PDB file of C-alpha atoms in Angstrom:
ATOM      1  CA  MET G   1     -12.680  12.320 -14.234  1.00  0.00           C
ATOM      2  CA  LYS G   2     -14.898   9.775 -15.966  1.00  0.00           C
ATOM      3  CA  THR G   3     -18.674   9.923 -15.486  1.00  0.00           C
ATOM      4  CA  TYR G   4     -18.785   6.854 -13.221  1.00  0.00           C
ATOM      5  CA  GLU G   5     -15.974   8.320 -11.083  1.00  0.00           C
ATOM      6  CA  LYS G   6     -17.906  11.570 -10.646  1.00  0.00           C
ATOM      7  CA  ILE G   7     -21.037   9.624  -9.722  1.00  0.00           C
ATOM      8  CA  PHE G   8     -19.131   7.597  -7.145  1.00  0.00           C
ATOM      9  CA  GLU G   9     -17.744  10.793  -5.589  1.00  0.00           C
ATOM     10  CA  ALA G  10     -21.244  12.314  -5.420  1.00  0.00           C
ATOM     11  CA  LEU G  11     -22.841   9.227  -3.859  1.00  0.00           C
ATOM     12  CA  TYR G  12     -19.977   8.618  -1.429  1.00  0.00           C
ATOM     13  CA  GLU G  13     -19.992  12.204  -0.172  1.00  0.00           C
ATOM     14  CA  LYS G  14     -23.798  12.404   0.086  1.00  0.00           C
ATOM     15  CA  LYS G  15     -24.308   9.066   1.896  1.00  0.00           C
ATOM     16  CA  ASP G  16     -27.986   9.356   0.992  1.00  0.00           C
ATOM     17  CA  PHE G  17     -30.226   8.881  -2.025  1.00  0.00           C
ATOM     18  CA  ILE G  18     -29.656  11.021  -5.110  1.00  0.00           C
ATOM     19  CA  THR G  19     -32.089  10.801  -7.993  1.00  0.00           C
ATOM     20  CA  GLY G  20     -30.892   9.822 -11.438  1.00  0.00           C
ATOM     21  CA  GLU G  21     -32.409  13.035 -12.769  1.00  0.00           C
ATOM     22  CA  SER G  22     -30.386  15.129 -10.319  1.00  0.00           C
ATOM     23  CA  LEU G  23     -27.171  13.305 -11.214  1.00  0.00           C
ATOM     24  CA  ALA G  24     -27.871  13.686 -14.937  1.00  0.00           C
ATOM     25  CA  GLN G  25     -28.485  17.414 -14.599  1.00  0.00           C
ATOM     26  CA  SER G  26     -25.424  18.097 -12.446  1.00  0.00           C
ATOM     27  CA  LEU G  27     -23.128  16.121 -14.752  1.00  0.00           C
ATOM     28  CA  GLN G  28     -24.918  17.212 -17.948  1.00  0.00           C
ATOM     29  CA  VAL G  29     -25.316  13.671 -19.240  1.00  0.00           C
ATOM     30  CA  SER G  30     -28.289  11.489 -20.155  1.00  0.00           C
ATOM     31  CA  ARG G  31     -30.202   9.236 -17.769  1.00  0.00           C
ATOM     32  CA  THR G  32     -28.931   6.296 -19.849  1.00  0.00           C
ATOM     33  CA  ALA G  33     -25.354   7.398 -19.163  1.00  0.00           C
ATOM     34  CA  ILE G  34     -26.142   7.467 -15.440  1.00  0.00           C
ATOM     35  CA  TRP G  35     -27.577   3.939 -15.561  1.00  0.00           C
ATOM     36  CA  LYS G  36     -24.511   2.635 -17.427  1.00  0.00           C
ATOM     37  CA  ALA G  37     -22.205   4.336 -14.928  1.00  0.00           C
ATOM     38  CA  ILE G  38     -24.029   2.739 -11.987  1.00  0.00           C
ATOM     39  CA  LYS G  39     -23.598  -0.678 -13.628  1.00  0.00           C
ATOM     40  CA  THR G  40     -19.875   0.024 -14.069  1.00  0.00           C
ATOM     41  CA  LEU G  41     -19.551   0.884 -10.392  1.00  0.00           C
ATOM     42  CA  GLU G  42     -21.337  -2.313  -9.380  1.00  0.00           C
ATOM     43  CA  GLU G  43     -19.014  -4.341 -11.624  1.00  0.00           C
ATOM     44  CA  GLN G  44     -16.086  -2.823  -9.748  1.00  0.00           C
ATOM     45  CA  GLY G  45     -17.357  -3.970  -6.365  1.00  0.00           C
ATOM     46  CA  ILE G  46     -19.361  -0.925  -5.282  1.00  0.00           C
ATOM     47  CA  THR G  47     -22.640  -1.753  -3.551  1.00  0.00           C
ATOM     48  CA  ILE G  48     -25.350   0.740  -4.485  1.00  0.00           C
ATOM     49  CA  GLU G  49     -28.954   0.676  -3.300  1.00  0.00           C
ATOM     50  CA  THR G  50     -31.528   1.559  -5.910  1.00  0.00           C
ATOM     51  CA  SER G  51     -34.964   2.790  -4.927  1.00  0.00           C
ATOM     52  CA  LYS G  52     -37.767   3.814  -7.304  1.00  0.00           C
ATOM     53  CA  GLY G  53     -38.530   7.461  -6.730  1.00  0.00           C
ATOM     54  CA  LYS G  54     -35.477   8.020  -4.523  1.00  0.00           C
ATOM     55  CA  GLY G  55     -32.658   7.141  -6.884  1.00  0.00           C
ATOM     56  CA  TYR G  56     -29.304   5.721  -5.848  1.00  0.00           C
ATOM     57  CA  ARG G  57     -27.464   5.460  -2.528  1.00  0.00           C
ATOM     58  CA  TRP G  58     -23.895   4.342  -1.807  1.00  0.00           C
ATOM     59  CA  VAL G  59     -23.755   1.399   0.619  1.00  0.00           C
ATOM     60  CA  SER G  60     -20.172   0.099   0.585  1.00  0.00           C
ATOM     61  CA  GLY G  61     -16.980  -0.177  -1.431  1.00  0.00           C
ATOM     62  CA  ASP G  62     -14.756   2.455  -2.927  1.00  0.00           C
ATOM     63  CA  LEU G  63     -13.252   3.325  -6.276  1.00  0.00           C
ATOM     64  CA  LEU G  64      -9.643   4.008  -7.214  1.00  0.00           C
ATOM     65  CA  ILE G  65      -9.553   7.391  -8.970  1.00  0.00           C
ATOM     66  CA  PRO G  66      -6.131   8.152 -10.510  1.00  0.00           C
ATOM     67  CA  ASP G  67      -6.935  11.819 -11.221  1.00  0.00           C
ATOM     68  CA  LYS G  68      -7.734  12.405  -7.556  1.00  0.00           C
ATOM     69  CA  ILE G  69      -4.464  10.805  -6.436  1.00  0.00           C
ATOM     70  CA  THR G  70      -2.520  12.920  -8.938  1.00  0.00           C
ATOM     71  CA  SER G  71      -4.216  16.111  -7.763  1.00  0.00           C
ATOM     72  CA  GLN G  72      -3.307  15.347  -4.143  1.00  0.00           C
ATOM     73  CA  THR G  73       0.262  14.116  -4.678  1.00  0.00           C
ATOM     74  CA  GLY G  74       1.460  15.569  -7.971  1.00  0.00           C
ATOM     75  CA  LEU G  75       2.366  12.046  -9.101  1.00  0.00           C
ATOM     76  CA  PRO G  76       1.360  10.888 -12.575  1.00  0.00           C
ATOM     77  CA  VAL G  77      -0.593   7.637 -12.170  1.00  0.00           C
ATOM     78  CA  THR G  78      -0.705   4.759 -14.621  1.00  0.00           C
ATOM     79  CA  PHE G  79      -3.779   2.719 -13.680  1.00  0.00           C
ATOM     80  CA  VAL G  80      -5.134  -0.631 -14.855  1.00  0.00           C
ATOM     81  CA  GLN G  81      -8.060  -2.452 -13.333  1.00  0.00           C
ATOM     82  CA  SER G  82      -6.248  -5.809 -13.368  1.00  0.00           C
ATOM     83  CA  SER G  83      -2.509  -6.430 -13.513  1.00  0.00           C
ATOM     84  CA  ALA G  84      -0.207  -9.401 -13.201  1.00  0.00           C
ATOM     85  CA  SER G  85       2.038  -7.221 -11.029  1.00  0.00           C
ATOM     86  CA  THR G  86       2.498  -3.471 -10.636  1.00  0.00           C
ATOM     87  CA  GLN G  87       6.248  -4.139 -10.295  1.00  0.00           C
ATOM     88  CA  LEU G  88       6.173  -5.544 -13.827  1.00  0.00           C
ATOM     89  CA  ASP G  89       4.030  -2.607 -14.971  1.00  0.00           C
ATOM     90  CA  ALA G  90       6.632  -0.201 -13.582  1.00  0.00           C
ATOM     91  CA  LYS G  91       9.492  -2.066 -15.277  1.00  0.00           C
ATOM     92  CA  GLN G  92       7.658  -2.010 -18.594  1.00  0.00           C
ATOM     93  CA  GLY G  93       6.940   1.688 -18.152  1.00  0.00           C
ATOM     94  CA  MET G  94      10.577   2.314 -17.343  1.00  0.00           C
ATOM     95  CA  ASP G  95      11.679   0.452 -20.485  1.00  0.00           C
ATOM     96  CA  SER G  96       9.161   2.453 -22.532  1.00  0.00           C
ATOM     97  CA  GLY G  97      10.631   5.720 -21.308  1.00  0.00           C
ATOM     98  CA  ASN G  98       7.716   6.863 -19.145  1.00  0.00           C
ATOM     99  CA  SER G  99       8.378   9.912 -17.001  1.00  0.00           C
ATOM    100  CA  SER G 100       9.551   9.468 -13.427  1.00  0.00           C
ATOM    101  CA  PRO G 101       8.547   9.667 -10.645  1.00  0.00           C
ATOM    102  CA  ARG G 102       5.394   7.775 -11.569  1.00  0.00           C
ATOM    103  CA  LEU G 103       2.939   5.641  -9.624  1.00  0.00           C
ATOM    104  CA  TYR G 104       1.688   2.382 -11.148  1.00  0.00           C
ATOM    105  CA  LEU G 105      -1.631   1.314  -9.642  1.00  0.00           C
ATOM    106  CA  ALA G 106      -3.924  -1.683 -10.130  1.00  0.00           C
ATOM    107  CA  GLY G 107      -7.367  -2.638  -8.898  1.00  0.00           C
ATOM    108  CA  ASN G 108      -6.129  -6.186  -8.361  1.00  0.00           C
ATOM    109  CA  GLN G 109      -3.109  -8.364  -9.127  1.00  0.00           C
ATOM    110  CA  THR G 110      -3.095 -11.874 -10.536  1.00  0.00           C
ATOM    111  CA  ALA G 111       0.558 -12.859 -10.122  1.00  0.00           C
ATOM    112  CA  ALA G 112       1.883 -10.697  -7.313  1.00  0.00           C
ATOM    113  CA  ARG G 113       5.094 -11.735  -5.581  1.00  0.00           C
ATOM    114  CA  GLY G 114       6.736 -10.502  -2.392  1.00  0.00           C
ATOM    115  CA  ARG G 115      10.283 -10.807  -1.161  1.00  0.00           C
ATOM    116  CA  MET G 116      12.117 -14.075  -1.916  1.00  0.00           C
ATOM    117  CA  GLY G 117       9.550 -14.836  -4.628  1.00  0.00           C
ATOM    118  CA  ARG G 118       6.740 -15.559  -2.190  1.00  0.00           C
ATOM    119  CA  GLN G 119       3.188 -15.290  -3.487  1.00  0.00           C
ATOM    120  CA  PHE G 120       1.275 -12.293  -2.152  1.00  0.00           C
ATOM    121  CA  PHE G 121      -2.476 -12.779  -1.715  1.00  0.00           C
ATOM    122  CA  ALA G 122      -4.498 -10.218  -3.663  1.00  0.00           C
ATOM    123  CA  GLU G 123      -8.252  -9.814  -3.873  1.00  0.00           C
ATOM    124  CA  LYS G 124     -10.299  -8.472  -6.794  1.00  0.00           C
ATOM    125  CA  ASN G 125     -11.687  -5.613  -4.739  1.00  0.00           C
ATOM    126  CA  GLY G 126     -10.597  -3.944  -1.533  1.00  0.00           C
ATOM    127  CA  GLY G 127      -6.802  -4.063  -1.802  1.00  0.00           C
ATOM    128  CA  ILE G 128      -4.155  -1.492  -2.683  1.00  0.00           C
ATOM    129  CA  TYR G 129      -1.524  -2.664  -5.173  1.00  0.00           C
ATOM    130  CA  MET G 130       0.955  -0.041  -6.324  1.00  0.00           C
ATOM    131  CA  SER G 131       4.562   0.562  -7.321  1.00  0.00           C
ATOM    132  CA  LEU G 132       6.448   3.840  -7.369  1.00  0.00           C
ATOM    133  CA  HIS G 133       9.213   4.287  -9.952  1.00  0.00           C
ATOM    134  CA  ILE G 134      11.861   6.877  -9.101  1.00  0.00           C
ATOM    135  CA  LYS G 135      15.295   7.713 -10.520  1.00  0.00           C
ATOM    136  CA  PRO G 136      17.675   8.522  -7.634  1.00  0.00           C
ATOM    137  CA  ASN G 137      20.936   8.398  -9.675  1.00  0.00           C
ATOM    138  CA  VAL G 138      23.145   8.101  -6.599  1.00  0.00           C
ATOM    139  CA  ALA G 139      25.949   5.800  -5.497  1.00  0.00           C
ATOM    140  CA  PHE G 140      24.806   2.664  -3.706  1.00  0.00           C
ATOM    141  CA  ASP G 141      26.207   3.835  -0.340  1.00  0.00           C
ATOM    142  CA  GLN G 142      24.216   7.073  -0.675  1.00  0.00           C
ATOM    143  CA  LEU G 143      20.924   5.387  -1.503  1.00  0.00           C
ATOM    144  CA  PRO G 144      18.124   6.383   0.890  1.00  0.00           C
ATOM    145  CA  THR G 145      16.546   3.579   2.910  1.00  0.00           C
ATOM    146  CA  TYR G 146      13.454   3.470   0.730  1.00  0.00           C
ATOM    147  CA  THR G 147      11.908   0.332   2.247  1.00  0.00           C
ATOM    148  CA  LEU G 148      12.246   1.794   5.731  1.00  0.00           C
ATOM    149  CA  MET G 149      10.873   5.147   4.581  1.00  0.00           C
ATOM    150  CA  VAL G 150       7.803   3.686   2.862  1.00  0.00           C
ATOM    151  CA  ALA G 151       7.043   1.418   5.823  1.00  0.00           C
ATOM    152  CA  SER G 152       7.186   4.402   8.181  1.00  0.00           C
ATOM    153  CA  ALA G 153       5.128   6.578   5.823  1.00  0.00           C
ATOM    154  CA  THR G 154       2.470   3.856   5.609  1.00  0.00           C
ATOM    155  CA  VAL G 155       2.229   3.391   9.378  1.00  0.00           C
ATOM    156  CA  ARG G 156       2.097   7.127   9.907  1.00  0.00           C
ATOM    157  CA  ALA G 157      -0.524   7.626   7.190  1.00  0.00           C
ATOM    158  CA  ILE G 158      -2.751   4.911   8.652  1.00  0.00           C
ATOM    159  CA  HIS G 159      -2.566   6.488  12.094  1.00  0.00           C
ATOM    160  CA  ARG G 160      -3.192  10.009  10.804  1.00  0.00           C
ATOM    161  CA  LEU G 161      -6.276   8.998   8.843  1.00  0.00           C
ATOM    162  CA  THR G 162      -7.799   6.292  11.054  1.00  0.00           C
ATOM    163  CA  GLY G 163      -6.173   6.490  14.491  1.00  0.00           C
ATOM    164  CA  LYS G 164      -5.175   2.821  14.160  1.00  0.00           C
ATOM    165  CA  ASP G 165      -1.724   1.774  15.378  1.00  0.00           C
ATOM    166  CA  CYS G 166       0.378  -0.637  13.337  1.00  0.00           C
ATOM    167  CA  ASP G 167       3.768  -2.251  13.915  1.00  0.00           C
ATOM    168  CA  ILE G 168       6.686  -2.880  11.557  1.00  0.00           C
ATOM    169  CA  LYS G 169       8.408  -6.248  11.375  1.00  0.00           C
ATOM    170  CA  TRP G 170      11.933  -5.825  10.067  1.00  0.00           C
ATOM    171  CA  VAL G 171      12.449  -5.271   7.296  1.00  0.00           C
ATOM    172  CA  ASN G 172       9.365  -4.817   5.108  1.00  0.00           C
ATOM    173  CA  ASP G 173       6.130  -6.084   6.718  1.00  0.00           C
ATOM    174  CA  ILE G 174       3.471  -4.101   8.569  1.00  0.00           C
ATOM    175  CA  TYR G 175       1.196  -5.745  11.123  1.00  0.00           C
ATOM    176  CA  PHE G 176      -2.132  -4.705  12.591  1.00  0.00           C
ATOM    177  CA  GLU G 177      -3.579  -6.534  15.584  1.00  0.00           C
ATOM    178  CA  GLY G 178      -0.998  -9.304  15.197  1.00  0.00           C
ATOM    179  CA  LYS G 179      -1.624  -9.971  11.506  1.00  0.00           C
ATOM    180  CA  LYS G 180       0.238  -8.867   8.390  1.00  0.00           C
ATOM    181  CA  ILE G 181      -1.613  -6.274   6.335  1.00  0.00           C
ATOM    182  CA  VAL G 182       1.192  -4.681   4.272  1.00  0.00           C
ATOM    183  CA  GLY G 183       4.135  -6.032   2.300  1.00  0.00           C
ATOM    184  CA  ILE G 184       6.810  -3.877   0.669  1.00  0.00           C
ATOM    185  CA  LEU G 185       9.235  -4.901  -2.086  1.00  0.00           C
ATOM    186  CA  THR G 186      12.017  -2.571  -3.260  1.00  0.00           C
ATOM    187  CA  GLU G 187      14.009  -3.315  -6.408  1.00  0.00           C
ATOM    188  CA  ALA G 188      16.918  -1.318  -7.817  1.00  0.00           C
ATOM    189  CA  VAL G 189      18.664  -1.031 -11.179  1.00  0.00           C
ATOM    190  CA  SER G 190      22.345  -0.045 -11.266  1.00  0.00           C
ATOM    191  CA  SER G 191      24.668   1.251 -13.962  1.00  0.00           C
ATOM    192  CA  ILE G 192      28.022  -0.522 -14.208  1.00  0.00           C
ATOM    193  CA  GLU G 193      29.550   2.404 -16.135  1.00  0.00           C
ATOM    194  CA  THR G 194      28.701   5.061 -13.557  1.00  0.00           C
ATOM    195  CA  GLY G 195      28.482   2.907 -10.437  1.00  0.00           C
ATOM    196  CA  THR G 196      25.140   4.473  -9.520  1.00  0.00           C
ATOM    197  CA  ILE G 197      21.641   3.284  -8.760  1.00  0.00           C
ATOM    198  CA  THR G 198      19.698   4.655 -11.704  1.00  0.00           C
ATOM    199  CA  ASP G 199      16.194   3.382 -10.983  1.00  0.00           C
ATOM    200  CA  VAL G 200      14.257   2.174  -7.956  1.00  0.00           C
ATOM    201  CA  ILE G 201      10.810   0.559  -7.942  1.00  0.00           C
ATOM    202  CA  ILE G 202       9.026   0.396  -4.588  1.00  0.00           C
ATOM    203  CA  GLY G 203       6.096  -2.015  -4.547  1.00  0.00           C
ATOM    204  CA  VAL G 204       3.447  -1.832  -1.829  1.00  0.00           C
ATOM    205  CA  GLY G 205       0.572  -4.254  -1.259  1.00  0.00           C
ATOM    206  CA  ILE G 206      -2.019  -3.312   1.372  1.00  0.00           C
ATOM    207  CA  ASN G 207      -4.917  -5.413   2.637  1.00  0.00           C
ATOM    208  CA  PHE G 208      -7.298  -2.477   2.932  1.00  0.00           C
ATOM    209  CA  HIS G 209     -10.766  -4.033   3.166  1.00  0.00           C
ATOM    210  CA  LEU G 210     -10.520  -7.680   2.195  1.00  0.00           C
ATOM    211  CA  LYS G 211     -13.451 -10.013   2.732  1.00  0.00           C
ATOM    212  CA  GLY G 212     -12.184 -13.244   1.183  1.00  0.00           C
ATOM    213  CA  ILE G 213      -8.883 -14.052   2.863  1.00  0.00           C
ATOM    214  CA  PRO G 214      -8.392 -17.839   2.505  1.00  0.00           C
ATOM    215  CA  ASN G 215      -8.804 -19.901   5.679  1.00  0.00           C
ATOM    216  CA  ASP G 216      -5.209 -21.108   5.552  1.00  0.00           C
ATOM    217  CA  LEU G 217      -4.006 -17.476   5.692  1.00  0.00           C
ATOM    218  CA  LYS G 218      -6.418 -16.029   8.248  1.00  0.00           C
ATOM    219  CA  GLN G 219      -4.108 -16.792  11.178  1.00  0.00           C
ATOM    220  CA  LYS G 220      -1.361 -14.695   9.608  1.00  0.00           C
ATOM    221  CA  ALA G 221      -2.978 -12.242   7.213  1.00  0.00           C
ATOM    222  CA  GLY G 222      -5.402  -9.517   8.209  1.00  0.00           C
ATOM    223  CA  SER G 223      -7.006  -6.387   6.830  1.00  0.00           C
ATOM    224  CA  LEU G 224      -6.889  -2.746   7.912  1.00  0.00           C
ATOM    225  CA  PHE G 225     -10.674  -2.796   7.848  1.00  0.00           C
ATOM    226  CA  SER G 226     -12.435  -6.134   8.218  1.00  0.00           C
ATOM    227  CA  ASP G 227     -16.002  -6.307   9.501  1.00  0.00           C
ATOM    228  CA  ASP G 228     -16.240  -2.531   9.933  1.00  0.00           C
ATOM    229  CA  LEU G 229     -16.822  -0.275   6.927  1.00  0.00           C
ATOM    230  CA  PRO G 230     -13.750   1.815   6.040  1.00  0.00           C
ATOM    231  CA  THR G 231     -13.812   5.360   7.368  1.00  0.00           C
ATOM    232  CA  ILE G 232     -11.529   6.488   4.518  1.00  0.00           C
ATOM    233  CA  THR G 233     -11.101   5.587   0.861  1.00  0.00           C
ATOM    234  CA  ARG G 234      -8.140   3.870  -0.747  1.00  0.00           C
ATOM    235  CA  ASN G 235      -7.479   7.126  -2.594  1.00  0.00           C
ATOM    236  CA  ASP G 236      -7.098   8.889   0.753  1.00  0.00           C
ATOM    237  CA  LEU G 237      -4.569   6.384   2.069  1.00  0.00           C
ATOM    238  CA  ILE G 238      -2.547   6.163  -1.152  1.00  0.00           C
ATOM    239  CA  SER G 239      -2.271   9.946  -1.344  1.00  0.00           C
ATOM    240  CA  GLU G 240      -1.304  10.318   2.308  1.00  0.00           C
ATOM    241  CA  ILE G 241       1.400   7.633   2.101  1.00  0.00           C
ATOM    242  CA  TRP G 242       3.205   9.275  -0.804  1.00  0.00           C
ATOM    243  CA  HIS G 243       2.701  12.760   0.629  1.00  0.00           C
ATOM    244  CA  ILE G 244       4.445  11.704   3.843  1.00  0.00           C
ATOM    245  CA  PHE G 245       7.113   9.792   1.934  1.00  0.00           C
ATOM    246  CA  SER G 246       7.996  12.845  -0.164  1.00  0.00           C
ATOM    247  CA  THR G 247       7.781  15.548   2.518  1.00  0.00           C
ATOM    248  CA  ILE G 248       8.973  14.059   5.831  1.00  0.00           C
ATOM    249  CA  PRO G 249      12.795  13.951   6.244  1.00  0.00           C
ATOM    250  CA  GLU G 250      14.416  10.511   6.143  1.00  0.00           C
ATOM    251  CA  HIS G 251      15.752  10.781   9.711  1.00  0.00           C
ATOM    252  CA  ASP G 252      12.237  11.477  11.033  1.00  0.00           C
ATOM    253  CA  LEU G 253      10.877   8.441   9.203  1.00  0.00           C
ATOM    254  CA  TYR G 254      13.753   6.433  10.702  1.00  0.00           C
ATOM    255  CA  LYS G 255      12.557   7.427  14.177  1.00  0.00           C
ATOM    256  CA  VAL G 256       9.030   6.242  13.342  1.00  0.00           C
ATOM    257  CA  TYR G 257      10.454   2.940  12.084  1.00  0.00           C
ATOM    258  CA  ARG G 258      12.311   2.332  15.377  1.00  0.00           C
ATOM    259  CA  ASP G 259       9.341   3.392  17.507  1.00  0.00           C
ATOM    260  CA  LYS G 260       7.008   1.027  15.659  1.00  0.00           C
ATOM    261  CA  SER G 261       9.397  -1.921  15.480  1.00  0.00           C
ATOM    262  CA  LEU G 262       8.007  -5.343  16.378  1.00  0.00           C
ATOM    263  CA  VAL G 263      11.425  -6.923  16.861  1.00  0.00           C
ATOM    264  CA  LEU G 264      13.491  -4.577  19.030  1.00  0.00           C
ATOM    265  CA  ASP G 265      14.310  -6.009  22.471  1.00  0.00           C
ATOM    266  CA  ARG G 266      12.873  -9.381  21.453  1.00  0.00           C
ATOM    267  CA  HIS G 267      14.470 -12.748  20.799  1.00  0.00           C
ATOM    268  CA  VAL G 268      14.820 -13.481  17.083  1.00  0.00           C
ATOM    269  CA  THR G 269      16.214 -16.203  14.854  1.00  0.00           C
ATOM    270  CA  PHE G 270      17.634 -15.765  11.362  1.00  0.00           C
ATOM    271  CA  THR G 271      19.888 -17.351   8.758  1.00  0.00           C
ATOM    272  CA  GLN G 272      22.974 -15.798   7.190  1.00  0.00           C
ATOM    273  CA  ASN G 273      25.173 -17.526   4.609  1.00  0.00           C
ATOM    274  CA  GLY G 274      23.514 -20.867   5.356  1.00  0.00           C
ATOM    275  CA  GLN G 275      24.102 -20.680   9.115  1.00  0.00           C
ATOM    276  CA  ASP G 276      21.388 -20.264  11.752  1.00  0.00           C
ATOM    277  CA  TYR G 277      21.693 -17.603  14.461  1.00  0.00           C
ATOM    278  CA  SER G 278      19.608 -16.391  17.376  1.00  0.00           C
ATOM    279  CA  GLY G 279      19.770 -13.477  19.768  1.00  0.00           C
ATOM    280  CA  ILE G 280      18.169 -10.267  21.019  1.00  0.00           C
ATOM    281  CA  ALA G 281      17.423  -7.536  18.478  1.00  0.00           C
ATOM    282  CA  GLN G 282      19.092  -4.468  19.982  1.00  0.00           C
ATOM    283  CA  ASP G 283      18.798  -1.678  17.449  1.00  0.00           C
ATOM    284  CA  ILE G 284      18.057  -0.609  13.889  1.00  0.00           C
ATOM    285  CA  THR G 285      20.810   1.400  12.258  1.00  0.00           C
ATOM    286  CA  PRO G 286      20.108   4.535  10.172  1.00  0.00           C
ATOM    287  CA  ASN G 287      20.919   2.512   7.032  1.00  0.00           C
ATOM    288  CA  GLY G 288      18.202  -0.005   7.926  1.00  0.00           C
ATOM    289  CA  GLY G 289      20.416  -2.764   9.316  1.00  0.00           C
ATOM    290  CA  LEU G 290      19.358  -4.831  12.323  1.00  0.00           C
ATOM    291  CA  LEU G 291      21.809  -5.168  15.216  1.00  0.00           C
ATOM    292  CA  VAL G 292      21.475  -8.473  17.075  1.00  0.00           C
ATOM    293  CA  GLU G 293      23.242  -9.489  20.285  1.00  0.00           C
ATOM    294  CA  LEU G 294      23.896 -13.156  19.580  1.00  0.00           C
ATOM    295  CA  ASP G 295      23.153 -15.872  22.113  1.00  0.00           C
ATOM    296  CA  SER G 296      26.632 -17.234  21.321  1.00  0.00           C
ATOM    297  CA  GLY G 297      28.213 -13.892  22.150  1.00  0.00           C
ATOM    298  CA  GLY G 298      29.057 -10.772  20.185  1.00  0.00           C
ATOM    299  CA  MET G 299      27.018  -8.458  17.955  1.00  0.00           C
ATOM    300  CA  MET G 300      25.986  -8.976  14.349  1.00  0.00           C
ATOM    301  CA  GLU G 301      24.467  -6.483  11.934  1.00  0.00           C
ATOM    302  CA  ILE G 302      22.269  -7.952   9.218  1.00  0.00           C
ATOM    303  CA  SER G 303      21.223  -5.854   6.254  1.00  0.00           C
ATOM    304  CA  SER G 304      19.088  -8.339   4.343  1.00  0.00           C
ATOM    305  CA  GLY G 305      17.170 -11.555   4.831  1.00  0.00           C
ATOM    306  CA  GLU G 306      14.366 -12.284   7.245  1.00  0.00           C
ATOM    307  CA  VAL G 307      14.056 -12.663  10.994  1.00  0.00           C
ATOM    308  CA  SER G 308      11.562 -14.712  12.973  1.00  0.00           C
ATOM    309  CA  LEU G 309      10.319 -13.896  16.429  1.00  0.00           C
ATOM    310  CA  THR G 310      10.912 -16.719  18.894  1.00  0.00           C
ATOM    311  CA  SER G 311       7.635 -15.882  20.626  1.00  0.00           C
ATOM    312  CA  TRP G 312       4.728 -14.139  18.904  1.00  0.00           C
TER     313      TRP G 312
END
């Protein structure tokens, strides 16, 4: 780990003042190196109290540490402080022949997009923006329900680490206290010659501890931690999500998805092939489809698109 990453870890774990001399001795670096590292942390949104004679004390904010995530998940991490989009980073890495699986991580995003090309709000500090590139090499009808699996892994990870309960809105949004805090975007690349899905990129954006959500979004968008200081770091949550994703069987994650569904047994509206429909969402199939009992009669399974709840 870099010097400033080691200093952050020491201050965060101590939660009390540590002198510059003590930090310099433990890390075997100069006092000047400690001062420069503190400035780097402050530039990355970490609030540190400085007191003459006492040293430095962590106050708020956390730091993304790729080496720590790799050690906890086994995933190689490609990290940049600022990115247009981690989906684009993953595609560029794929084209460059980077190893897979690999996690692409950014401190913030400047041109993030969600499903259907919608803009996804990202903040300079306090969000999680990541994309996982994997190579399943399976036929399309054998492709795991990756969006469903990641949504379930995220909800489960949040509950394990914080005790907070979230809900999943079919097909790719996670809500906390009635507001969206997570968006998931899964993209696939297929081979015409072999008829298989060769590559999948799963993008995840999480409002972890955002303080500057625009007023026009505050009614819809929330944050896992808002006024309260986070009880975990972003590294903790990222690692737990991908640990659950890679170790919990798909059918168990499917059960979590159904249990945490926002739409089941509720009246929904949606559009398919240019026609509007409405009905009661009855079930979610193992392949991720939504079964709706139509107001006009009969059942319809939808596998893509977006549903709206008649009453929120």
